Amino acid sequence: MSKTKDKVVDPKKRDFMVLTASAVAGVGAAATAVPFIHSMNPAKDVQALASIEVDISGLEPGDEMKVKWRGKPVFIKRRTSDELKEAREVELSDLPDPETDDQRVKKGKEEYLVVLGVCTHLGCVPLGKGSGEYGAWFCPCHGSHYDISGRIRKGPAPKNLLVPEYSFVSDKVIKIG
Amino acid sequence: MASHDIKPLKLGPVTSWIDERFPVFTYVYEHLAQYRTPKNLSYFWSFGSLAGIALVIQIITGIFLAMHYTPHADHAFDSVEHIMRDVNYGWLIRYIHAVGASMFFVVVYAHIARGLFFGSYKKPREIVWFFGIFIFLAMMATAFMGYVLPWGQMSFWGATVITNLFSAIPLVGESIVTWLWGGYSVDNPTLNRFFALHYLLPFIIVGLVLIHIIALHVPGSGNPSGVEVKTEKDTIPFHPYYTVKDMVGLGFFLIIFAYFVFFKPNALGHPDNYIPANPLVTPAHIVPEWYFLPFYAILRAIPDKLGGVIAMFASILILFVLPWLDKSETKSGYYRPIFKWFYVAFIVNFIILGYLGAQPAEGIYVIASRIATIFYFAYFLFILPTINKYEKPLPMPKSIDEHFKAKH
């Protein structure tokens, strides 16, 4: 006992050991949290349901349809020439999230508007069929108005209705996702 | 006052054998029976124990409901109907649980309002106050997730709107929402994890409640006079005096509770939640449960997504700094002639916010929500820090004993 007591111990060395050991243990403990946290992200089967094909042959000008993709509604609207004109004539400076109508549709298929039917405010499904102050979509939850191009015009939503990734497989079929 | 003195703890051979190894009897004796309590507590001091009882009711009914409920998007709604129609007394257990959530919030709001008036957040009870806020936050999370479980339209869209609040966070918001959902929308993984957490959180609340009480028992309970305990003469033992008083409060509480369970079980809910969840149709008018309405009104009052979310969270988190915002040393609102009117205005304003939260977000309601939101924050950030400069507290009793004798 007395022998060890007589030895000079450098407290700094001891602190260094404690500090490094604690740091390594801390990083290790934190790393084990990763699989648990990641387990809550979308599972593989959920990710696999990524794309759908939609037959749009029944859509007449002025019609809109709603399909479910990744658990969310997608609005597909075939716009009349008047509506298309209206969408193109809007000044970009009037838009909270400036985008031209052409940026939101496929070239040659400008009459078809495909947007996610999810309000960019808090995720409600906006009402369609010409509702709201801009005659297109209106979200009743917190009062966001969207125009015929699905762009936010008034209300708390910060962004335009999202355009999902999609393509025309043929004239009558589009693939979403 | 010898009659108010405490009987010493007497243990038999078996109980003392246990107590020497695990001092459970000593502990109960010290923290319940012998716990010295100011002798002038009014019925405003009953809500704490009522909240504890409400928590126990929720846990017991919840465990029995979980034996019959199926946390799957395809079966949840039907399993709730199964509980209501087929399970023996299932309707009763579910209505007690659903009404119980509202009753829990009623007593907790009363408990918080008591604290705001009598300065319960002030030195030396700041930690008690903090853990009270933690309990409140945990309760809100539990209630929100519980409301999702029946998987009706309000469940689904309530879950969608509330989880989307996190999408307002810059950069990582969307990833956080996907992580919360376990998918690209509120769906089965969301329901499943909400069930797991809804079962877990009440036990965390039990732990927080214990800390709340342990921290309270260091300085001891406050009282209507706002004067601290100075001598034994100011106090009486908790048992039997306040156990009895709390039982009287409990009787009234249970009468109101039973009235709702048996006569108005759905009055505090929303009819849309008896429509199965439909991800393609949002109900025309989404409203949260009544106990969230004031905060929902604050969310909607701000015409900016991130701003609204920040204001809503700030409206609760501001309570954490309240002990330092209120500069007055006088605890009890009875002796603060100006404060007490602002306090009344604050409570009325809070109720107005609740009313506005249930109205559509348009026209006059939006303007009224903004005014009420400004007042809500002004109360904490401007009124409380400044009124003590021109407020002269009324003469206070020298001791709790004096306050008590003046009344009896």
mmCIF file of N, CA and C in Angstrom, chain B residues 224-297:
data_model
loop_
_atom_site.group_PDB
_atom_site.id
_atom_site.type_symbol
_atom_site.label_atom_id
_atom_site.label_comp_id
_atom_site.label_asym_id
_atom_site.label_seq_id
_atom_site.Cartn_x
_atom_site.Cartn_y
_atom_site.Cartn_z
ATOM 1 N N PRO B 224 -52.181 29.924 -0.845
ATOM 2 C CA PRO B 224 -52.852 31.122 -1.378
ATOM 3 C C PRO B 224 -52.279 32.449 -0.883
ATOM 4 N N SER B 225 -51.621 32.466 0.291
ATOM 5 C CA SER B 225 -51.101 33.741 0.792
ATOM 6 C C SER B 225 -49.796 34.119 0.105
ATOM 7 N N GLY B 226 -49.140 33.130 -0.485
ATOM 8 C CA GLY B 226 -47.858 33.405 -1.120
ATOM 9 C C GLY B 226 -46.718 33.556 -0.120
ATOM 10 N N VAL B 227 -47.031 33.463 1.167
ATOM 11 C CA VAL B 227 -45.999 33.546 2.211
ATOM 12 C C VAL B 227 -45.488 32.128 2.452
ATOM 13 N N GLU B 228 -44.178 31.995 2.606
ATOM 14 C CA GLU B 228 -43.639 30.649 2.799
ATOM 15 C C GLU B 228 -43.876 30.171 4.236
ATOM 16 N N VAL B 229 -43.816 28.875 4.423
ATOM 17 C CA VAL B 229 -43.950 28.273 5.748
ATOM 18 C C VAL B 229 -42.782 28.746 6.631
ATOM 19 N N LYS B 230 -43.125 29.213 7.852
ATOM 20 C CA LYS B 230 -42.056 29.674 8.739
ATOM 21 C C LYS B 230 -41.918 28.797 9.966
ATOM 22 N N THR B 231 -43.048 28.399 10.532
ATOM 23 C CA THR B 231 -42.990 27.531 11.707
ATOM 24 C C THR B 231 -43.951 26.366 11.532
ATOM 25 N N GLU B 232 -43.827 25.405 12.420
ATOM 26 C CA GLU B 232 -44.729 24.248 12.415
ATOM 27 C C GLU B 232 -46.186 24.689 12.472
ATOM 28 N N LYS B 233 -46.440 25.828 13.150
ATOM 29 C CA LYS B 233 -47.815 26.319 13.327
ATOM 30 C C LYS B 233 -48.501 26.622 12.003
ATOM 31 N N ASP B 234 -47.687 26.861 10.973
ATOM 32 C CA ASP B 234 -48.253 27.183 9.664
ATOM 33 C C ASP B 234 -48.758 25.951 8.929
ATOM 34 N N THR B 235 -48.428 24.784 9.444
ATOM 35 C CA THR B 235 -48.675 23.578 8.639
ATOM 36 C C THR B 235 -49.571 22.569 9.343
ATOM 37 N N ILE B 236 -50.083 21.662 8.514
ATOM 38 C CA ILE B 236 -50.761 20.470 9.017
ATOM 39 C C ILE B 236 -50.235 19.293 8.201
ATOM 40 N N PRO B 237 -50.310 18.089 8.741
ATOM 41 C CA PRO B 237 -49.845 16.947 7.955
ATOM 42 C C PRO B 237 -50.773 16.694 6.765
ATOM 43 N N PHE B 238 -50.191 16.221 5.678
ATOM 44 C CA PHE B 238 -50.975 15.988 4.465
ATOM 45 C C PHE B 238 -52.123 15.009 4.740
ATOM 46 N N HIS B 239 -51.760 13.952 5.474
ATOM 47 C CA HIS B 239 -52.788 12.980 5.832
ATOM 48 C C HIS B 239 -53.151 13.163 7.300
ATOM 49 N N PRO B 240 -54.390 13.233 7.689
ATOM 50 C CA PRO B 240 -55.593 13.006 6.877
ATOM 51 C C PRO B 240 -56.192 14.270 6.265
ATOM 52 N N TYR B 241 -55.609 15.470 6.584
ATOM 53 C CA TYR B 241 -56.317 16.700 6.232
ATOM 54 C C TYR B 241 -56.508 16.899 4.741
ATOM 55 N N TYR B 242 -55.406 16.744 3.976
ATOM 56 C CA TYR B 242 -55.568 16.999 2.542
ATOM 57 C C TYR B 242 -55.964 15.760 1.758
ATOM 58 N N THR B 243 -55.691 14.590 2.310
ATOM 59 C CA THR B 243 -56.228 13.408 1.624
ATOM 60 C C THR B 243 -57.756 13.512 1.613
ATOM 61 N N VAL B 244 -58.327 13.941 2.734
ATOM 62 C CA VAL B 244 -59.782 14.078 2.807
ATOM 63 C C VAL B 244 -60.269 15.188 1.874
ATOM 64 N N LYS B 245 -59.582 16.330 1.936
ATOM 65 C CA LYS B 245 -60.008 17.454 1.084
ATOM 66 C C LYS B 245 -59.928 17.066 -0.394
ATOM 67 N N ASP B 246 -58.849 16.366 -0.762
ATOM 68 C CA ASP B 246 -58.704 15.945 -2.153
ATOM 69 C C ASP B 246 -59.794 14.950 -2.549
ATOM 70 N N MET B 247 -60.242 14.138 -1.594
ATOM 71 C CA MET B 247 -61.309 13.175 -1.900
ATOM 72 C C MET B 247 -62.625 13.899 -2.204
ATOM 73 N N VAL B 248 -62.855 15.019 -1.524
ATOM 74 C CA VAL B 248 -64.061 15.806 -1.809
ATOM 75 C C VAL B 248 -63.992 16.324 -3.248
ATOM 76 N N GLY B 249 -62.828 16.885 -3.597
ATOM 77 C CA GLY B 249 -62.625 17.358 -4.973
ATOM 78 C C GLY B 249 -62.809 16.219 -5.960
ATOM 79 N N LEU B 250 -62.274 15.051 -5.612
ATOM 80 C CA LEU B 250 -62.386 13.887 -6.497
ATOM 81 C C LEU B 250 -63.851 13.513 -6.733
ATOM 82 N N GLY B 251 -64.657 13.606 -5.673
ATOM 83 C CA GLY B 251 -66.079 13.296 -5.816
ATOM 84 C C GLY B 251 -66.732 14.168 -6.870
ATOM 85 N N PHE B 252 -66.505 15.486 -6.787
ATOM 86 C CA PHE B 252 -67.076 16.390 -7.786
ATOM 87 C C PHE B 252 -66.533 16.089 -9.182
ATOM 88 N N PHE B 253 -65.230 15.837 -9.234
ATOM 89 C CA PHE B 253 -64.581 15.537 -10.512
ATOM 90 C C PHE B 253 -65.224 14.307 -11.159
ATOM 91 N N LEU B 254 -65.435 13.265 -10.365
ATOM 92 C CA LEU B 254 -65.978 12.025 -10.924
ATOM 93 C C LEU B 254 -67.439 12.177 -11.349
ATOM 94 N N ILE B 255 -68.167 13.071 -10.677
ATOM 95 C CA ILE B 255 -69.563 13.309 -11.100
ATOM 96 C C ILE B 255 -69.575 13.900 -12.514
ATOM 97 N N ILE B 256 -68.716 14.908 -12.729
ATOM 98 C CA ILE B 256 -68.649 15.530 -14.052
ATOM 99 C C ILE B 256 -68.146 14.517 -15.088
ATOM 100 N N PHE B 257 -67.115 13.774 -14.700
ATOM 101 C CA PHE B 257 -66.535 12.734 -15.550
ATOM 102 C C PHE B 257 -67.639 11.762 -15.978
ATOM 103 N N ALA B 258 -68.390 11.245 -15.005
ATOM 104 C CA ALA B 258 -69.417 10.240 -15.290
ATOM 105 C C ALA B 258 -70.527 10.825 -16.147
ATOM 106 N N TYR B 259 -70.845 12.107 -15.917
ATOM 107 C CA TYR B 259 -71.874 12.745 -16.741
ATOM 108 C C TYR B 259 -71.495 12.653 -18.220
ATOM 109 N N PHE B 260 -70.248 13.015 -18.527
ATOM 110 C CA PHE B 260 -69.816 12.955 -19.923
ATOM 111 C C PHE B 260 -69.764 11.522 -20.432
ATOM 112 N N VAL B 261 -69.239 10.601 -19.629
ATOM 113 C CA VAL B 261 -69.114 9.214 -20.079
ATOM 114 C C VAL B 261 -70.489 8.635 -20.430
ATOM 115 N N PHE B 262 -71.473 8.910 -19.583
ATOM 116 C CA PHE B 262 -72.762 8.243 -19.768
ATOM 117 C C PHE B 262 -73.766 9.041 -20.594
ATOM 118 N N PHE B 263 -73.633 10.355 -20.618
ATOM 119 C CA PHE B 263 -74.641 11.150 -21.316
ATOM 120 C C PHE B 263 -74.124 11.901 -22.533
ATOM 121 N N LYS B 264 -72.858 12.276 -22.532
ATOM 122 C CA LYS B 264 -72.320 13.045 -23.662
ATOM 123 C C LYS B 264 -70.957 12.488 -24.080
ATOM 124 N N PRO B 265 -70.878 11.197 -24.357
ATOM 125 C CA PRO B 265 -69.532 10.620 -24.582
ATOM 126 C C PRO B 265 -68.827 11.173 -25.812
ATOM 127 N N ASN B 266 -69.590 11.660 -26.788
ATOM 128 C CA ASN B 266 -68.946 12.164 -28.008
ATOM 129 C C ASN B 266 -68.937 13.682 -28.103
ATOM 130 N N ALA B 267 -69.433 14.339 -27.043
ATOM 131 C CA ALA B 267 -69.540 15.800 -27.106
ATOM 132 C C ALA B 267 -68.180 16.449 -27.292
ATOM 133 N N LEU B 268 -67.132 15.846 -26.739
ATOM 134 C CA LEU B 268 -65.811 16.465 -26.808
ATOM 135 C C LEU B 268 -64.994 15.944 -27.986
ATOM 136 N N GLY B 269 -65.567 15.038 -28.765
ATOM 137 C CA GLY B 269 -64.874 14.517 -29.939
ATOM 138 C C GLY B 269 -65.387 15.165 -31.209
ATOM 139 N N HIS B 270 -65.158 14.521 -32.338
ATOM 140 C CA HIS B 270 -65.583 15.087 -33.601
ATOM 141 C C HIS B 270 -66.240 14.000 -34.446
ATOM 142 N N PRO B 271 -67.474 14.274 -34.976
ATOM 143 C CA PRO B 271 -68.185 13.227 -35.722
ATOM 144 C C PRO B 271 -67.400 12.667 -36.911
ATOM 145 N N ASP B 272 -66.557 13.509 -37.542
ATOM 146 C CA ASP B 272 -65.793 13.026 -38.700
ATOM 147 C C ASP B 272 -64.894 11.846 -38.369
ATOM 148 N N ASN B 273 -64.608 11.660 -37.077
ATOM 149 C CA ASN B 273 -63.710 10.560 -36.754
ATOM 150 C C ASN B 273 -64.423 9.215 -36.761
ATOM 151 N N TYR B 274 -65.732 9.229 -37.019
ATOM 152 C CA TYR B 274 -66.444 7.967 -37.215
ATOM 153 C C TYR B 274 -66.534 7.615 -38.702
ATOM 154 N N ILE B 275 -65.794 8.361 -39.543
ATOM 155 C CA ILE B 275 -65.643 7.998 -40.956
ATOM 156 C C ILE B 275 -64.240 7.414 -41.090
ATOM 157 N N PRO B 276 -64.104 6.222 -41.689
ATOM 158 C CA PRO B 276 -62.765 5.637 -41.811
ATOM 159 C C PRO B 276 -61.812 6.554 -42.572
ATOM 160 N N ALA B 277 -60.531 6.498 -42.209
ATOM 161 C CA ALA B 277 -59.523 7.359 -42.830
ATOM 162 C C ALA B 277 -59.509 7.186 -44.343
ATOM 163 N N ASN B 278 -59.467 8.327 -45.052
ATOM 164 C CA ASN B 278 -59.381 8.300 -46.509
ATOM 165 C C ASN B 278 -58.292 9.273 -46.953
ATOM 166 N N PRO B 279 -57.163 8.736 -47.447
ATOM 167 C CA PRO B 279 -56.032 9.598 -47.796
ATOM 168 C C PRO B 279 -56.317 10.522 -48.978
ATOM 169 N N LEU B 280 -57.428 10.289 -49.706
ATOM 170 C CA LEU B 280 -57.675 11.111 -50.897
ATOM 171 C C LEU B 280 -58.635 12.262 -50.634
ATOM 172 N N VAL B 281 -59.303 12.263 -49.500
ATOM 173 C CA VAL B 281 -60.274 13.323 -49.213
ATOM 174 C C VAL B 281 -59.993 13.940 -47.843
ATOM 175 N N THR B 282 -59.742 15.251 -47.850
ATOM 176 C CA THR B 282 -59.574 15.955 -46.583
ATOM 177 C C THR B 282 -60.943 16.454 -46.126
ATOM 178 N N PRO B 283 -61.295 16.267 -44.841
ATOM 179 C CA PRO B 283 -62.564 16.839 -44.376
ATOM 180 C C PRO B 283 -62.554 18.347 -44.598
ATOM 181 N N ALA B 284 -63.750 18.901 -44.860
ATOM 182 C CA ALA B 284 -63.831 20.327 -45.200
ATOM 183 C C ALA B 284 -63.270 21.203 -44.084
ATOM 184 N N HIS B 285 -63.397 20.747 -42.865
ATOM 185 C CA HIS B 285 -63.001 21.606 -41.756
ATOM 186 C C HIS B 285 -62.248 20.767 -40.722
ATOM 187 N N ILE B 286 -60.924 20.882 -40.745
ATOM 188 C CA ILE B 286 -60.123 20.102 -39.794
ATOM 189 C C ILE B 286 -59.979 20.881 -38.499
ATOM 190 N N VAL B 287 -60.351 20.251 -37.401
ATOM 191 C CA VAL B 287 -60.094 20.869 -36.100
ATOM 192 C C VAL B 287 -59.430 19.849 -35.204
ATOM 193 N N PRO B 288 -58.454 20.279 -34.418
ATOM 194 C CA PRO B 288 -57.871 19.364 -33.448
ATOM 195 C C PRO B 288 -58.813 19.195 -32.258
ATOM 196 N N GLU B 289 -58.451 18.340 -31.328
ATOM 197 C CA GLU B 289 -59.219 18.186 -30.110
ATOM 198 C C GLU B 289 -59.232 19.518 -29.366
ATOM 199 N N TRP B 290 -60.275 19.743 -28.566
ATOM 200 C CA TRP B 290 -60.479 21.069 -27.968
ATOM 201 C C TRP B 290 -59.272 21.551 -27.181
ATOM 202 N N TYR B 291 -58.540 20.609 -26.551
ATOM 203 C CA TYR B 291 -57.439 21.055 -25.680
ATOM 204 C C TYR B 291 -56.237 21.585 -26.460
ATOM 205 N N PHE B 292 -56.231 21.405 -27.790
ATOM 206 C CA PHE B 292 -55.141 21.972 -28.592
ATOM 207 C C PHE B 292 -55.543 23.271 -29.282
ATOM 208 N N LEU B 293 -56.824 23.633 -29.193
ATOM 209 C CA LEU B 293 -57.323 24.737 -30.013
ATOM 210 C C LEU B 293 -56.596 26.070 -29.812
ATOM 211 N N PRO B 294 -56.293 26.483 -28.558
ATOM 212 C CA PRO B 294 -55.624 27.783 -28.424
ATOM 213 C C PRO B 294 -54.287 27.828 -29.169
ATOM 214 N N PHE B 295 -53.552 26.706 -29.122
ATOM 215 C CA PHE B 295 -52.247 26.682 -29.781
ATOM 216 C C PHE B 295 -52.413 26.594 -31.297
ATOM 217 N N TYR B 296 -53.481 25.905 -31.722
ATOM 218 C CA TYR B 296 -53.786 25.812 -33.143
ATOM 219 C C TYR B 296 -54.135 27.199 -33.689
ATOM 220 N N ALA B 297 -54.855 28.000 -32.892
ATOM 221 C CA ALA B 297 -55.203 29.364 -33.316
ATOM 222 C C ALA B 297 -53.932 30.192 -33.498
#
